[in-house]
Every structure is written in structure tokens, then in C-alpha cells.
PDB file of C-alpha atoms in Angstrom:
ATOM      1  CA  UNK A   1      -0.257  -0.015  -0.187  1.00 46.00           C
ATOM      2  CA  UNK A   2       0.698   3.203  -0.926  1.00 51.00           C
ATOM      3  CA  UNK A   3       2.541   6.133   2.184  1.00 56.00           C
ATOM      4  CA  UNK A   4       0.400   8.332   0.651  1.00 56.00           C
ATOM      5  CA  UNK A   5      -2.701   6.294   0.773  1.00 55.00           C
ATOM      6  CA  UNK A   6      -2.089   5.027   5.101  1.00 51.00           C
ATOM      7  CA  UNK A   7      -0.774   9.143   5.760  1.00 54.00           C
ATOM      8  CA  UNK A   8      -3.927   9.901   4.540  1.00 58.00           C
ATOM      9  CA  UNK A   9      -5.786   7.287   5.888  1.00 61.00           C
ATOM     10  CA  UNK A  10      -4.621   8.316  10.335  1.00 62.00           C
ATOM     11  CA  UNK A  11      -5.298  11.561  10.155  1.00 63.00           C
ATOM     12  CA  UNK A  12      -9.399  10.687   8.883  1.00 79.00           C
ATOM     13  CA  UNK A  13      -9.263   8.949  12.626  1.00 87.00           C
ATOM     14  CA  UNK A  14      -6.655  11.338  13.855  1.00 91.00           C
ATOM     15  CA  UNK A  15     -10.095  13.610  13.439  1.00 93.00           C
ATOM     16  CA  UNK A  16     -12.053  11.632  14.902  1.00 96.00           C
ATOM     17  CA  UNK A  17     -10.091  11.444  18.239  1.00 97.00           C
ATOM     18  CA  UNK A  18      -9.398  15.478  17.491  1.00 97.00           C
ATOM     19  CA  UNK A  19     -13.278  15.445  17.354  1.00 98.00           C
ATOM     20  CA  UNK A  20     -13.790  13.738  21.304  1.00 98.00           C
ATOM     21  CA  UNK A  21     -10.759  15.755  22.717  1.00 98.00           C
ATOM     22  CA  UNK A  22     -13.229  19.070  21.765  1.00 99.00           C
ATOM     23  CA  UNK A  23     -16.618  17.743  23.035  1.00 99.00           C
ATOM     24  CA  UNK A  24     -14.899  16.277  25.648  1.00 99.00           C
ATOM     25  CA  UNK A  25     -12.997  19.855  26.969  1.00 99.00           C
ATOM     26  CA  UNK A  26     -16.244  21.864  25.550  1.00 99.00           C
ATOM     27  CA  UNK A  27     -18.354  19.324  28.622  1.00 99.00           C
ATOM     28  CA  UNK A  28     -16.058  19.992  30.935  1.00 99.00           C
ATOM     29  CA  UNK A  29     -15.609  23.308  30.602  1.00 98.00           C
ATOM     30  CA  UNK A  30     -19.230  23.543  30.440  1.00 98.00           C
ATOM     31  CA  UNK A  31     -19.479  21.832  33.832  1.00 98.00           C
ATOM     32  CA  UNK A  32     -16.781  24.321  35.316  1.00 98.00           C
ATOM     33  CA  UNK A  33     -19.036  26.973  34.810  1.00 98.00           C
ATOM     34  CA  UNK A  34     -23.089  26.116  35.526  1.00 98.00           C
ATOM     35  CA  UNK A  35     -22.080  23.227  38.607  1.00 98.00           C
ATOM     36  CA  UNK A  36     -20.884  24.555  42.078  1.00 98.00           C
ATOM     37  CA  UNK A  37     -18.229  21.433  43.219  1.00 98.00           C
ATOM     38  CA  UNK A  38     -19.349  18.826  45.385  1.00 95.00           C
ATOM     39  CA  UNK A  39     -23.242  19.469  44.288  1.00 97.00           C
ATOM     40  CA  UNK A  40     -25.005  16.763  42.435  1.00 95.00           C
ATOM     41  CA  UNK A  41     -27.368  18.649  39.692  1.00 97.00           C
ATOM     42  CA  UNK A  42     -29.906  15.720  39.602  1.00 95.00           C
ATOM     43  CA  UNK A  43     -30.863  14.586  35.892  1.00 95.00           C
ATOM     44  CA  UNK A  44     -32.555  10.611  36.631  1.00 95.00           C
ATOM     45  CA  UNK A  45     -33.218   9.130  39.136  1.00 94.00           C
ATOM     46  CA  UNK A  46     -28.893   6.516  38.410  1.00 96.00           C
ATOM     47  CA  UNK A  47     -27.950  10.222  36.890  1.00 97.00           C
ATOM     48  CA  UNK A  48     -26.936  13.003  37.855  1.00 96.00           C
ATOM     49  CA  UNK A  49     -23.925  16.173  36.667  1.00 98.00           C
ATOM     50  CA  UNK A  50     -21.364  15.986  40.160  1.00 98.00           C
ATOM     51  CA  UNK A  51     -18.298  18.438  39.783  1.00 98.00           C
ATOM     52  CA  UNK A  52     -15.087  16.100  40.848  1.00 97.00           C
ATOM     53  CA  UNK A  53     -11.436  16.945  40.533  1.00 95.00           C
ATOM     54  CA  UNK A  54      -9.704  13.414  40.181  1.00 88.00           C
ATOM     55  CA  UNK A  55      -5.782  13.640  40.688  1.00 77.00           C
ATOM     56  CA  UNK A  56      -5.685  10.193  39.539  1.00 65.00           C
ATOM     57  CA  UNK A  57      -5.691   7.662  37.168  1.00 63.00           C
ATOM     58  CA  UNK A  58      -9.134   5.223  36.837  1.00 60.00           C
ATOM     59  CA  UNK A  59     -10.963   5.092  39.903  1.00 53.00           C
ATOM     60  CA  UNK A  60      -8.673   7.028  41.919  1.00 55.00           C
ATOM     61  CA  UNK A  61      -5.887   5.269  42.008  1.00 50.00           C
ATOM     62  CA  UNK A  62      -2.626   7.737  43.093  1.00 51.00           C
ATOM     63  CA  UNK A  63      -5.567  10.276  44.206  1.00 51.00           C
ATOM     64  CA  UNK A  64      -4.344  10.191  46.915  1.00 53.00           C
ATOM     65  CA  UNK A  65      -0.459  10.718  46.921  1.00 52.00           C
ATOM     66  CA  UNK A  66       1.661  13.777  47.241  1.00 56.00           C
ATOM     67  CA  UNK A  67       1.835  15.017  43.896  1.00 61.00           C
ATOM     68  CA  UNK A  68       3.988  12.718  41.887  1.00 64.00           C
ATOM     69  CA  UNK A  69       1.630  11.274  39.830  1.00 66.00           C
ATOM     70  CA  UNK A  70       0.332  14.553  38.076  1.00 67.00           C
ATOM     71  CA  UNK A  71       4.008  13.528  35.830  1.00 75.00           C
ATOM     72  CA  UNK A  72       3.156   9.716  36.002  1.00 80.00           C
ATOM     73  CA  UNK A  73       0.413  10.016  34.876  1.00 74.00           C
ATOM     74  CA  UNK A  74       1.447  12.906  31.492  1.00 83.00           C
ATOM     75  CA  UNK A  75       4.424  10.597  30.885  1.00 84.00           C
ATOM     76  CA  UNK A  76       1.933   7.636  30.126  1.00 87.00           C
ATOM     77  CA  UNK A  77      -0.824   9.791  28.186  1.00 88.00           C
ATOM     78  CA  UNK A  78       1.841  10.637  26.751  1.00 93.00           C
ATOM     79  CA  UNK A  79       3.702   7.573  25.797  1.00 94.00           C
ATOM     80  CA  UNK A  80      -0.112   5.880  24.631  1.00 94.00           C
ATOM     81  CA  UNK A  81      -0.982   8.714  22.465  1.00 94.00           C
ATOM     82  CA  UNK A  82       2.081   8.316  20.465  1.00 95.00           C
ATOM     83  CA  UNK A  83       2.520   4.402  20.324  1.00 95.00           C
ATOM     84  CA  UNK A  84      -1.643   5.283  19.626  1.00 95.00           C
ATOM     85  CA  UNK A  85      -0.985   7.332  15.941  1.00 93.00           C
ATOM     86  CA  UNK A  86       2.764   5.180  15.530  1.00 92.00           C
ATOM     87  CA  UNK A  87      -0.874   2.230  15.301  1.00 92.00           C
ATOM     88  CA  UNK A  88      -3.410   3.830  13.160  1.00 91.00           C
ATOM     89  CA  UNK A  89      -0.941   4.864  10.966  1.00 87.00           C
ATOM     90  CA  UNK A  90      -0.366   1.300  10.612  1.00 88.00           C
ATOM     91  CA  UNK A  91      -3.813  -0.105   9.688  1.00 88.00           C
ATOM     92  CA  UNK A  92      -4.984  -0.748   6.468  1.00 82.00           C
ATOM     93  CA  UNK A  93      -6.905   2.118   4.902  1.00 77.00           C
ATOM     94  CA  UNK A  94      -9.275  -0.294   4.536  1.00 78.00           C
ATOM     95  CA  UNK A  95     -10.093  -1.362   8.315  1.00 85.00           C
ATOM     96  CA  UNK A  96     -13.108   0.084   9.811  1.00 88.00           C
ATOM     97  CA  UNK A  97     -13.732  -0.509  13.919  1.00 92.00           C
ATOM     98  CA  UNK A  98      -9.729  -1.501  15.114  1.00 93.00           C
ATOM     99  CA  UNK A  99      -9.323   2.881  14.319  1.00 94.00           C
ATOM    100  CA  UNK A 100     -11.426   3.659  15.343  1.00 95.00           C
ATOM    101  CA  UNK A 101     -11.445   2.357  18.460  1.00 97.00           C
ATOM    102  CA  UNK A 102      -8.239   3.492  18.646  1.00 96.00           C
ATOM    103  CA  UNK A 103      -8.927   6.570  17.998  1.00 97.00           C
ATOM    104  CA  UNK A 104     -12.084   7.444  20.815  1.00 98.00           C
ATOM    105  CA  UNK A 105      -8.743   6.567  23.217  1.00 97.00           C
ATOM    106  CA  UNK A 106      -6.304   8.064  22.369  1.00 98.00           C
ATOM    107  CA  UNK A 107      -9.287  11.291  21.581  1.00 98.00           C
ATOM    108  CA  UNK A 108      -9.861  10.400  25.453  1.00 98.00           C
ATOM    109  CA  UNK A 109      -6.483  10.034  26.878  1.00 96.00           C
ATOM    110  CA  UNK A 110      -5.609  13.787  25.223  1.00 97.00           C
ATOM    111  CA  UNK A 111      -8.677  15.374  27.028  1.00 98.00           C
ATOM    112  CA  UNK A 112      -7.287  14.316  30.342  1.00 96.00           C
ATOM    113  CA  UNK A 113      -4.615  15.105  29.484  1.00 95.00           C
ATOM    114  CA  UNK A 114      -4.951  18.335  29.164  1.00 97.00           C
ATOM    115  CA  UNK A 115      -6.474  18.807  32.631  1.00 96.00           C
ATOM    116  CA  UNK A 116      -3.921  16.847  34.101  1.00 91.00           C
ATOM    117  CA  UNK A 117      -1.299  19.756  32.481  1.00 92.00           C
ATOM    118  CA  UNK A 118      -3.401  22.992  33.299  1.00 95.00           C
ATOM    119  CA  UNK A 119      -5.009  22.241  36.620  1.00 95.00           C
ATOM    120  CA  UNK A 120      -3.059  19.182  38.068  1.00 90.00           C
ATOM    121  CA  UNK A 121      -6.274  17.540  37.317  1.00 91.00           C
ATOM    122  CA  UNK A 122      -8.811  15.512  35.503  1.00 94.00           C
ATOM    123  CA  UNK A 123     -12.385  16.901  35.318  1.00 98.00           C
ATOM    124  CA  UNK A 124     -14.747  14.798  36.398  1.00 97.00           C
ATOM    125  CA  UNK A 125     -18.569  15.929  35.485  1.00 98.00           C
ATOM    126  CA  UNK A 126     -20.836  12.243  34.910  1.00 98.00           C
ATOM    127  CA  UNK A 127     -22.050  10.187  37.983  1.00 97.00           C
ATOM    128  CA  UNK A 128     -24.188   7.264  37.864  1.00 97.00           C
ATOM    129  CA  UNK A 129     -25.932   5.388  40.645  1.00 94.00           C
ATOM    130  CA  UNK A 130     -28.442   3.313  42.560  1.00 92.00           C
ATOM    131  CA  UNK A 131     -29.972   4.198  45.320  1.00 84.00           C
ATOM    132  CA  UNK A 132     -27.012   4.661  47.095  1.00 86.00           C
ATOM    133  CA  UNK A 133     -24.359   3.761  45.108  1.00 90.00           C
ATOM    134  CA  UNK A 134     -22.215   5.183  42.992  1.00 89.00           C
ATOM    135  CA  UNK A 135     -20.496   4.213  40.410  1.00 91.00           C
ATOM    136  CA  UNK A 136     -17.008   6.949  39.977  1.00 91.00           C
ATOM    137  CA  UNK A 137     -17.505   9.583  38.469  1.00 94.00           C
ATOM    138  CA  UNK A 138     -16.484  10.399  34.824  1.00 96.00           C
ATOM    139  CA  UNK A 139     -16.499  12.394  32.067  1.00 98.00           C
ATOM    140  CA  UNK A 140     -16.424  12.507  27.566  1.00 99.00           C
ATOM    141  CA  UNK A 141     -13.023  11.935  27.117  1.00 98.00           C
ATOM    142  CA  UNK A 142     -13.224   7.992  30.017  1.00 97.00           C
ATOM    143  CA  UNK A 143     -16.332   7.174  28.026  1.00 98.00           C
ATOM    144  CA  UNK A 144     -14.110   7.743  24.508  1.00 98.00           C
ATOM    145  CA  UNK A 145     -11.161   5.469  25.988  1.00 97.00           C
ATOM    146  CA  UNK A 146     -14.083   3.824  28.061  1.00 97.00           C
ATOM    147  CA  UNK A 147     -15.512   2.216  24.655  1.00 98.00           C
ATOM    148  CA  UNK A 148     -12.608   2.667  22.855  1.00 98.00           C
ATOM    149  CA  UNK A 149     -10.877  -0.745  24.672  1.00 97.00           C
ATOM    150  CA  UNK A 150     -15.047  -2.604  24.517  1.00 98.00           C
ATOM    151  CA  UNK A 151     -14.070  -2.335  21.202  1.00 97.00           C
ATOM    152  CA  UNK A 152     -10.713  -3.385  20.468  1.00 95.00           C
ATOM    153  CA  UNK A 153     -11.549  -5.819  23.195  1.00 96.00           C
ATOM    154  CA  UNK A 154     -14.525  -6.907  20.238  1.00 96.00           C
ATOM    155  CA  UNK A 155     -12.155  -7.103  17.776  1.00 92.00           C
ATOM    156  CA  UNK A 156     -10.012  -9.554  19.146  1.00 91.00           C
ATOM    157  CA  UNK A 157     -12.543 -11.907  19.481  1.00 93.00           C
ATOM    158  CA  UNK A 158     -14.019 -11.015  16.172  1.00 91.00           C
ATOM    159  CA  UNK A 159     -10.356 -11.853  14.537  1.00 87.00           C
ATOM    160  CA  UNK A 160      -9.272 -14.753  16.853  1.00 88.00           C
ATOM    161  CA  UNK A 161     -13.268 -16.466  16.016  1.00 90.00           C
ATOM    162  CA  UNK A 162     -12.718 -15.947  11.893  1.00 87.00           C
ATOM    163  CA  UNK A 163      -8.359 -17.486  12.031  1.00 86.00           C
ATOM    164  CA  UNK A 164      -9.880 -20.575  13.561  1.00 84.00           C
ATOM    165  CA  UNK A 165     -13.032 -21.163  11.293  1.00 86.00           C
ATOM    166  CA  UNK A 166     -10.541 -19.809   8.375  1.00 85.00           C
ATOM    167  CA  UNK A 167      -8.081 -22.550  10.456  1.00 83.00           C
ATOM    168  CA  UNK A 168     -10.680 -25.931  10.232  1.00 78.00           C
TER     169      UNK A 168
END
């Protein structure tokens, strides 16, 4: 495959990553402007918007540390983002599912990276709960990362099934 086709293909998926990044930053700014820290705005019996800050990673992992985790997670985000860009550029132009998954993860990683660099924490505001049981608050970036990871897993399962069918 000519290199220009690979580059064009990668650029298409980088636009999706950029769209996720912009949507994430815009919704976090709206949350900052319209919500009061720690005070929920109830939308549905199982959903509210509550402005919270997370100095750690998923599920507030390492959030109570002295501050070194900000730079650790920044370095991890930069490394993962670079790896995802290289991976996107190497994928065949005809593939769709995996590039979309990688672009979603990349856009989400960059959104949370932006927060860490600018604010020193990640802005979360989406809160899902059942009664008094709360899932950790999250944001659009976290949602994109999760959807992308599920898509990757499904793609691996699909490829494994195809390989087994072809082998038999």
C-alpha cells in the first residue's frame, strides 16, 4: 500500500480523536461554569451531574499521593498517545473498527492529559448511581476510552473467531 494512502487514512481517524478531545474539553468547561463543586444536579433517578476533581487515574487510583502521580500519568498518557498514533498510521486503509477504537482512546487520553497539564487534576462530572451505590464520576474522555477499549476487545474476539473458522 502506498505511504500516502496510509497517511490519509491515519489523518481521517486523527480527526475523530480531535472531535472527542474538543467535545471532552467543551463539556468539562460547561461543567466548570454551570456546576458547583460537589453539589449534584439530578437529571434522572440514576444520573446526575456533580463537578469533581480527580488527581489520580481511573477510580481515583493514586489520588491521595503527594503529587508525583500527576507527572507519572502525564508521561503514561504521552507514551500511550504516541503509540496509538503510530498504530493508526500502520493500519490498512480498509479497516474501520480498530482505527475508530484507537481514535476514541486517543481523543480521551488527550482530553484527560490536557486537564492534568493545565489544572493538575482531571475534571469529572457524570455520576451514575443506583440508590446509594455510586459508580465513580467520569467524563466524556473516560467514556471514549471505555468505548474504544470495548471495541478493541470485540475486534480481537472477532479476529480470533475468523482465524479459527479459516483453520478448520
